[in-house]
Amino acid sequence: MPVAPRAALMAFLARHQRFLLTTHINPDGDAIGSEVAFARWLRAQGKQVRILNDSPTPLAFEWLTQDDPIDVHEDALTERLFSEADALVVLDTSNRPRIGRISFSLDRHAIAVAIVDHHATHDGFGQVNVVEPDKAATACLVFELMRAAGSPIDTRAAEALYVGLATDTGYFRYSNTDASAFEMAAALVRLGVDPQAVTTRVQASAPPGRLRFFGEALTALEMLEGGRLAVLEVGPDAFERHQLTGADTEGLVDMPRAIAGVELVALFSEGKPGRVKVSLRSTGRVEVDQLCSRLGGGGHPHAAGVLLMGSRADVRARILPELSQLLAALDAAPARGAAGA
Ligand code: 5GP
Ligand code: MN
């Protein structure tokens, strides 16, 4: 009989000694929070741990990494860390290309891989794949694993897990917010998390240019499909003018969800010319992960994304008709509700 993934992971952690942790490109709060908590968990067991990501840690989460530094990919460093490690744990993604340049070293090193993730769209490239899409955040999984192992969770680990949980649920507003999310939050607060202090540290980290950039993008907001589809677009010139990077769009795509009648929001973000990051959000009735998955991206039913090459006009021309179709299917389908969806 196959071993259940969680048990297989515990055996995997027990049989290795020198761990390398990584996560997806442009890491968010769940990615960084899960890495920090996981690193502390392993270190408390006497394991050797390094954390290495393709992209730098956003300023908002840097404070979490004070005692658990996160290295950023450089060819020589990545090669060295791979040769020193005997196991790789990938957190918050199970799509190999999503770990960016770290995946090139995976081709060259025979290293054991375990995945801990909550995305429904996955290829599970580990020997061990703990992928639980019903979890609101990867941090929830890490929390449950630590609890089940009877491992103590110190205040810093609790803060890291809280950041993962809070950011992935939109501070307990999105459809993935369930009773267990609140139970976990309560447990973390009992372990020493100060929600107000943590939220301030995460949210009060934007340069003024970020709000001006948001202002410009929101001024140009387009309402299509009879007001059911909100579209935002940002180009390389705006990123440059405000000295921002791709990660600075975090939160922008969520804002038009506030408009009455909106079913879908699309953000076309061209950080570098010819590379357009598409972010899609649904207010609950339409599912967008399959569309992103088909184009090489992925995510969750109500929040997904994909990176496409081409001009913003090209990418819009590929995506917008697909979104129209999703909305048309909604018209054709019987209303939800009675079925309890
Ligand atoms: P965002 O639009 O905020 O970048 O991402 C929304 C959700 O979709 C997140 O859960 C994120 O991990 C996932 N996602 C975004 N872009 C990609 C992508 O290119 N590939 C995959 N597999 N998932 C993505
Ligand atoms: Mn996540």
PDB file of C-alpha atoms in Angstrom, residues 209-210 212-217 233-246 248-249 252 268-272 312:
ATOM      1  CA  GLY A 209       5.507  55.624  -5.548  1.00  0.00           C
ATOM      2  CA  ARG A 210       3.579  52.414  -5.104  1.00  0.00           C
ATOM      3  CA  ARG A 212       0.867  56.724  -7.150  1.00  0.00           C
ATOM      4  CA  PHE A 213       1.381  53.729  -9.435  1.00  0.00           C
ATOM      5  CA  PHE A 214      -1.819  52.123  -8.109  1.00  0.00           C
ATOM      6  CA  GLY A 215      -3.589  55.478  -8.605  1.00  0.00           C
ATOM      7  CA  GLU A 216      -2.548  55.668 -12.250  1.00  0.00           C
ATOM      8  CA  ALA A 217      -3.566  52.074 -12.918  1.00  0.00           C
ATOM      9  CA  GLU A 233      -3.080  47.311 -17.277  1.00  0.00           C
ATOM     10  CA  VAL A 234       0.365  48.531 -16.250  1.00  0.00           C
ATOM     11  CA  GLY A 235       3.324  48.969 -18.552  1.00  0.00           C
ATOM     12  CA  PRO A 236       7.106  49.062 -18.176  1.00  0.00           C
ATOM     13  CA  ASP A 237       7.150  52.881 -18.329  1.00  0.00           C
ATOM     14  CA  ALA A 238       5.047  53.116 -15.138  1.00  0.00           C
ATOM     15  CA  PHE A 239       7.277  50.617 -13.299  1.00  0.00           C
ATOM     16  CA  GLU A 240      10.327  52.611 -14.303  1.00  0.00           C
ATOM     17  CA  ARG A 241       8.884  56.038 -13.500  1.00  0.00           C
ATOM     18  CA  HIS A 242       8.009  54.943  -9.957  1.00  0.00           C
ATOM     19  CA  GLN A 243      11.088  52.723  -9.550  1.00  0.00           C
ATOM     20  CA  LEU A 244       9.055  49.611  -8.851  1.00  0.00           C
ATOM     21  CA  THR A 245       9.335  45.930  -9.740  1.00  0.00           C
ATOM     22  CA  GLY A 246       6.824  43.228 -10.674  1.00  0.00           C
ATOM     23  CA  ASP A 248       4.917  45.839  -6.370  1.00  0.00           C
ATOM     24  CA  THR A 249       1.599  45.083  -8.092  1.00  0.00           C
ATOM     25  CA  LEU A 252      -3.686  45.883  -7.091  1.00  0.00           C
ATOM     26  CA  PHE A 268      -2.024  42.712 -17.370  1.00  0.00           C
ATOM     27  CA  SER A 269       1.277  43.699 -15.846  1.00  0.00           C
ATOM     28  CA  GLU A 270       4.207  44.192 -18.214  1.00  0.00           C
ATOM     29  CA  GLY A 271       7.185  44.686 -15.894  1.00  0.00           C
ATOM     30  CA  LYS A 272       9.821  44.046 -18.536  1.00  0.00           C
ATOM     31  CA  ARG A 312       0.069  43.716 -23.766  1.00  0.00           C
TER      32      ARG A 312
END
